[in-house]
Coordinates of C-alpha atoms in Angstrom, one line a residue:
X1 CA -0.9 51.8 64.7
X2 CA 1.6 51.0 61.9
X3 CA 3.2 48.0 63.6
X4 CA 0.8 45.3 62.1
X5 CA 1.4 46.5 58.6
X6 CA 5.2 46.5 59.1
X7 CA 5.0 43.0 60.6
X8 CA 3.0 41.8 57.6
X9 CA 5.5 43.3 55.1
X10 CA 8.4 41.8 57.0
X11 CA 6.7 38.3 56.9
X12 CA 6.1 38.6 53.2
X13 CA 9.7 39.5 52.6
X14 CA 10.8 36.5 54.7
X15 CA 8.5 34.2 52.8
X16 CA 9.9 35.3 49.4
X17 CA 13.4 35.1 50.6
X18 CA 12.7 31.7 52.0
X19 CA 11.4 30.4 48.7
X20 CA 14.4 31.6 46.9
X21 CA 17.0 30.3 49.4
X22 CA 15.1 27.1 49.9
X23 CA 15.4 26.1 46.3
X24 CA 11.8 26.8 45.2
X25 CA 12.5 29.4 42.5
X26 CA 11.6 28.7 38.9
X27 CA 15.2 28.0 38.2
X28 CA 15.8 25.6 41.0
X29 CA 12.6 23.6 40.8
X30 CA 12.4 20.6 38.5
X31 CA 15.9 19.4 38.6
X32 CA 14.8 15.7 38.3
X33 CA 12.7 16.6 35.2
X34 CA 15.7 18.4 33.7
X35 CA 17.9 15.3 34.3
X36 CA 15.2 13.1 32.6
X37 CA 15.2 15.5 29.7
X38 CA 18.9 15.2 29.3
X39 CA 18.7 11.4 29.5
X40 CA 16.0 11.3 26.8
X41 CA 18.0 13.6 24.6
X42 CA 21.0 11.2 25.0
X43 CA 19.0 8.2 24.1
X44 CA 17.7 9.9 20.9
X45 CA 21.0 11.4 19.8
X46 CA 23.2 8.5 20.8
X47 CA 21.0 5.4 20.5
X48 CA 23.8 3.6 18.7
X49 CA 25.8 3.7 21.9
X50 CA 23.2 1.6 23.8
X51 CA 24.9 -1.9 23.8
X52 CA 23.3 -4.8 21.9
X53 CA 25.2 -7.5 23.7
X54 CA 22.7 -8.1 26.4
X55 CA 19.1 -8.7 25.2
X56 CA 19.7 -6.6 22.1
X57 CA 18.6 -3.6 24.1
X58 CA 19.9 -1.2 21.5
X59 CA 17.7 -2.7 18.8
X60 CA 14.8 -2.8 21.2
X61 CA 15.2 0.9 21.8
X62 CA 15.6 1.7 18.1
X63 CA 12.4 -0.2 17.3
X64 CA 10.4 2.2 19.3
X65 CA 12.6 5.3 19.0
X66 CA 10.0 7.7 17.7
X67 CA 7.9 7.1 20.8
X68 CA 10.4 8.9 22.9
X69 CA 8.7 11.9 21.5
X70 CA 5.7 11.0 23.7
X71 CA 8.1 11.1 26.7
X72 CA 9.1 14.6 25.7
X73 CA 5.4 15.7 25.7
X74 CA 4.9 14.2 29.2
X75 CA 8.0 15.9 30.5
X76 CA 6.7 19.2 29.1
X77 CA 3.4 18.9 30.9
X78 CA 5.2 18.1 34.2
X79 CA 7.6 21.0 33.7
X80 CA 4.6 23.4 33.2
X81 CA 2.8 22.0 36.2
X82 CA 6.0 22.3 38.3
X83 CA 6.6 25.8 36.9
X84 CA 10.2 24.9 36.3
X85 CA 12.3 27.1 34.0
X86 CA 15.2 24.7 34.3
X87 CA 13.2 21.8 33.1
X88 CA 11.7 23.8 30.3
X89 CA 15.1 24.8 29.0
X90 CA 16.4 21.3 29.4
X91 CA 13.5 20.0 27.3
X92 CA 15.0 21.9 24.3
X93 CA 17.6 19.1 24.0
X94 CA 15.3 16.1 23.4
X95 CA 12.9 18.3 21.4
X96 CA 15.8 19.2 19.1
X97 CA 17.0 15.6 18.9
X98 CA 13.6 14.2 18.1
X99 CA 13.0 16.9 15.4
X100 CA 16.3 16.2 13.8
X101 CA 15.5 12.4 13.6
X102 CA 11.8 12.5 12.8
X103 CA 10.9 16.1 11.8
X104 CA 11.7 15.5 8.1
X105 CA 9.3 12.6 7.6
X106 CA 6.5 14.8 9.0
X107 CA 7.0 17.5 6.4
X108 CA 4.5 17.5 3.4
X109 CA 5.5 15.5 0.4
X110 CA 6.5 17.3 -2.7
X111 CA 4.8 16.9 -6.0
X112 CA 5.0 13.9 -8.3
X113 CA 7.3 13.8 -11.3
X114 CA 7.5 12.2 -14.7
X115 CA 10.0 9.5 -13.5
X116 CA 7.9 8.4 -10.5
X117 CA 6.8 4.9 -9.7
X118 CA 4.3 3.8 -7.0
X119 CA 5.0 0.6 -5.1
X120 CA 2.8 -1.1 -2.6
X121 CA 4.1 -3.4 0.1
X122 CA 1.9 -5.7 2.2
X123 CA 2.2 -8.7 4.4
X124 CA -1.2 -10.1 3.5
X125 CA -1.2 -12.6 6.4
X126 CA -1.5 -16.4 6.1
X127 CA -4.8 -16.1 8.0
X128 CA -6.4 -13.5 5.6
X129 CA -10.0 -14.5 5.1
X130 CA -10.6 -12.0 2.2
X131 CA -7.8 -12.3 -0.3
X132 CA -9.9 -10.9 -3.1
X133 CA -10.8 -7.8 -1.1
X134 CA -7.2 -7.4 -0.1
X135 CA -6.1 -7.5 -3.7
X136 CA -8.6 -5.0 -4.8
X137 CA -7.6 -2.6 -2.0
X138 CA -3.9 -2.8 -3.0
X139 CA -4.7 -2.2 -6.7
X140 CA -6.9 0.7 -5.7
X141 CA -3.8 2.7 -4.6
X142 CA -2.8 2.9 -8.3
X143 CA 0.6 1.2 -7.9
X144 CA 3.0 0.0 -10.6
X145 CA 4.4 -2.7 -8.3
X146 CA 2.8 -4.8 -5.6
X147 CA 4.8 -6.9 -3.3
X148 CA 3.1 -9.5 -0.9
X149 CA 4.3 -11.8 1.8
X150 CA 2.7 -14.7 3.5
X151 CA 1.1 -15.9 0.3
X152 CA -0.6 -19.3 1.0
X153 CA -1.3 -21.8 -1.8
X154 CA -5.1 -21.8 -1.4
X155 CA -5.2 -17.9 -1.6
X156 CA -2.7 -17.5 -4.4
X157 CA -5.1 -18.2 -7.3
X158 CA -7.5 -15.6 -5.9
X159 CA -4.7 -12.9 -5.9
X160 CA -3.7 -13.9 -9.4
X161 CA -7.2 -13.8 -10.8
X162 CA -8.1 -10.5 -9.0
X163 CA -4.9 -8.7 -10.2
X164 CA -4.7 -10.2 -13.6
X165 CA -6.2 -7.3 -15.6
X166 CA -4.2 -4.5 -14.1
X167 CA -1.0 -6.4 -13.4
X168 CA -0.4 -8.9 -16.2
X169 CA 3.1 -9.8 -15.0
X170 CA 3.8 -11.5 -11.7
X171 CA 6.3 -13.8 -10.0
X172 CA 6.0 -15.9 -6.9
X173 CA 8.7 -17.7 -5.0
X174 CA 7.6 -19.6 -1.9
X175 CA 5.4 -17.3 0.2
X176 CA 6.4 -14.0 -1.4
X177 CA 5.2 -12.5 -4.7
X178 CA 5.5 -9.5 -7.0
X179 CA 2.9 -8.1 -9.3
X180 CA 3.8 -5.5 -12.0
X181 CA 2.3 -3.4 -14.7
X182 CA 5.6 -3.9 -16.6
X183 CA 7.3 -7.0 -17.9
X184 CA 9.4 -9.0 -15.4
X185 CA 12.5 -11.0 -16.3
X186 CA 15.4 -12.6 -14.5
X187 CA 13.1 -14.0 -11.7
X188 CA 15.2 -15.8 -9.1
X189 CA 14.7 -17.1 -5.6
X190 CA 16.7 -15.3 -2.9
X191 CA 18.6 -17.4 -0.4
X192 CA 18.1 -15.4 2.7
X193 CA 17.4 -18.3 5.1
X194 CA 19.3 -18.1 8.4
X195 CA 21.7 -21.1 8.8
X196 CA 19.9 -22.2 11.9
X197 CA 16.7 -23.0 10.0
X198 CA 16.8 -26.5 8.6
X199 CA 13.3 -26.7 7.1
X200 CA 12.3 -25.5 3.7
X201 CA 12.2 -21.7 3.9
X202 CA 11.7 -19.6 0.7
X203 CA 10.8 -16.1 1.5
X204 CA 12.7 -13.9 -1.0
X205 CA 12.7 -13.2 -4.7
X206 CA 14.5 -11.0 -7.2
X207 CA 13.2 -9.8 -10.6
X208 CA 14.0 -7.1 -13.1
X209 CA 11.1 -4.8 -14.0
X210 CA 11.3 -3.2 -17.5
X211 CA 9.7 0.2 -16.9
X212 CA 9.4 3.1 -19.2
X213 CA 12.3 4.7 -17.2
X214 CA 14.6 1.8 -17.6
X215 CA 15.4 -1.5 -15.9
X216 CA 14.9 -1.8 -12.1
X217 CA 15.9 -4.8 -10.0
X218 CA 13.1 -5.5 -7.6
X219 CA 13.7 -7.5 -4.4
X220 CA 10.9 -8.8 -2.3
X221 CA 11.7 -10.3 1.1
X222 CA 10.2 -11.5 4.3
X223 CA 12.7 -11.6 7.1
X224 CA 12.2 -13.8 10.2
X225 CA 10.0 -12.5 13.0
X226 CA 11.4 -11.0 16.2
X227 CA 10.0 -11.5 19.7
X228 CA 10.1 -9.1 22.7
X229 CA 10.8 -11.2 25.8
X230 CA 11.7 -10.6 29.4
X231 CA 15.3 -11.1 28.4
X232 CA 15.1 -8.5 25.6
X233 CA 14.7 -8.6 21.8
X234 CA 15.1 -12.0 20.1
X235 CA 16.3 -11.0 16.6
X236 CA 19.3 -13.2 15.8
X237 CA 17.5 -15.0 12.9
X238 CA 16.2 -11.7 11.5
X239 CA 19.7 -10.2 11.7
X240 CA 21.3 -13.1 10.0
X241 CA 18.7 -13.0 7.2
X242 CA 19.3 -9.2 6.8
X243 CA 23.1 -9.9 6.3
X244 CA 22.3 -12.3 3.5
X245 CA 19.9 -10.0 1.8
X246 CA 22.4 -7.1 2.1
X247 CA 25.1 -9.1 0.4
X248 CA 22.7 -10.0 -2.4
X249 CA 21.8 -6.4 -3.0
X250 CA 25.4 -5.3 -2.9
X251 CA 26.2 -7.8 -5.6
X252 CA 23.3 -6.7 -7.8
X253 CA 24.5 -5.6 -11.3
X254 CA 21.4 -3.5 -12.2
X255 CA 22.0 0.0 -11.1
X256 CA 18.5 0.9 -9.8
X257 CA 17.2 -1.3 -7.0
X258 CA 13.9 -1.3 -5.1
X259 CA 13.5 -3.4 -2.0
X260 CA 9.9 -4.2 -0.8
X261 CA 9.4 -6.3 2.2
X262 CA 8.3 -7.2 5.7
X263 CA 11.7 -6.8 7.3
X264 CA 10.4 -7.2 10.9
X265 CA 12.4 -4.1 11.9
X266 CA 12.5 -0.4 11.6
X267 CA 15.0 1.6 9.6
X268 CA 16.7 2.8 12.8
X269 CA 17.2 -0.8 14.1
X270 CA 20.9 -1.6 13.8
X271 CA 20.0 -5.2 13.0
X272 CA 18.9 -4.0 9.5
X273 CA 22.1 -1.9 8.9
X274 CA 23.3 -4.4 6.2
X275 CA 20.3 -3.0 4.2
X276 CA 19.9 0.5 5.5
X277 CA 23.6 1.3 4.9
X278 CA 23.3 0.4 1.2
X279 CA 19.9 1.9 0.4
X280 CA 17.9 5.1 0.8
X281 CA 14.8 5.1 3.1
X282 CA 11.7 7.1 2.7
X283 CA 12.2 10.9 2.9
X284 CA 8.6 11.7 4.0
X285 CA 6.1 9.8 6.1
X286 CA 6.2 7.6 9.2
X287 CA 3.7 5.0 8.1
X288 CA 3.5 2.8 11.2
X289 CA 2.3 -0.5 9.8
X290 CA 2.2 -3.0 12.7
X291 CA 0.1 -4.2 14.5
X292 CA -3.0 -3.2 12.7
X293 CA -5.0 -2.7 15.9
X294 CA -2.6 -0.1 17.2
X295 CA 0.4 0.5 14.8
X296 CA 3.5 1.1 16.8
X297 CA 6.2 0.7 14.2
X298 CA 6.8 0.5 10.5
X299 CA 8.3 -2.9 9.8
X300 CA 7.0 -3.0 6.2
X301 CA 9.7 -1.2 4.3
X302 CA 10.2 0.3 0.8
X303 CA 13.9 1.3 0.2
X304 CA 15.8 2.1 -3.0
X305 CA 19.3 2.4 -4.5
X306 CA 19.9 4.9 -7.3
X307 CA 16.4 6.1 -6.7
X308 CA 14.6 8.2 -4.0
X309 CA 11.7 7.1 -1.9
X310 CA 9.9 10.4 -1.8
X311 CA 7.0 9.5 0.4
X312 CA 5.5 6.5 2.2
X313 CA 2.0 6.2 3.6
X314 CA -0.2 3.5 5.0
X315 CA -3.4 2.3 3.3
X316 CA -6.6 1.2 4.9
X317 CA -6.6 -2.0 6.8
X318 CA -7.3 -5.3 5.0
X319 CA -7.8 -8.8 6.4
X320 CA -4.2 -8.8 7.6
X321 CA -2.6 -8.0 10.9
X322 CA -0.3 -5.5 9.0
X323 CA -1.3 -2.3 7.3
X324 CA -0.3 -2.0 3.6
X325 CA 2.2 0.8 2.8
X326 CA 2.4 2.7 -0.5
X327 CA 5.5 4.6 -1.6
X328 CA 6.3 7.0 -4.4
X329 CA 9.7 6.4 -5.8
X330 CA 11.6 8.8 -8.1
X331 CA 14.3 7.3 -10.3
X332 CA 17.6 9.1 -10.5

């Protein structure tokens, strides 16, 4: 009479033993997911090791580096569905690497101080159908400085008229401009044209703003565009222009420097290292600014020397394909 129960218990024991010995325990399942987690962590922590020689794959990875966090979330869901303890433990590696790189910018911004300036940076687009509305939107953020790129001659008088009352000082060189609440002197064009470009190309300026906190050299720049192709990232012109801009900033005699511009690259992209190695980036805020329909990266930058960019944020969309960004800068 007890034989069926004994047979059932023996079968259950064999099933449990089979699961363990067959590699189906929580610690032996999900090895592929664990391997993918280690690879993701490696790409985050050692992205500089990815070579740029072929297709500038390193710069391409660094352009979208924050989005590897989405991969971490996907791996987490798969690990939970797979009920894999190994995969869950391995996920600690990319989670820690991502937090180290991007956790700081997600923290709340600290309070404003008495030596703060607000700067707005915006590629207004040469196809912007509402320059007056764009100018009002930028002024509405309460900035001390406004930098614009892709200024076209027909739209320039509209920007000048709309901003005249709040920003009595401005300078324009080619297709870039700077508006300021404070007097501007020493306005000069910046020669950041890549040597391969033979046509007229004037997309940079330098000026000195005389603020209540002292003189600040303000640079406005629009670096060449990059293209993502089947062969990789085409960024040689952008990189060459960044080198020229970096040399100009290195030679700047004024101690405090603010760089505002559409740099067509993120702060992690090694193609911008001639700038990022010399200046401080934003401490708080991700502020993805391009493209406006689904912002994937912040290529509109506010950086500083002998000053701290405390926080950067995006502003509502205008008639441009970029979102404006506003940054709070504390002078040292």
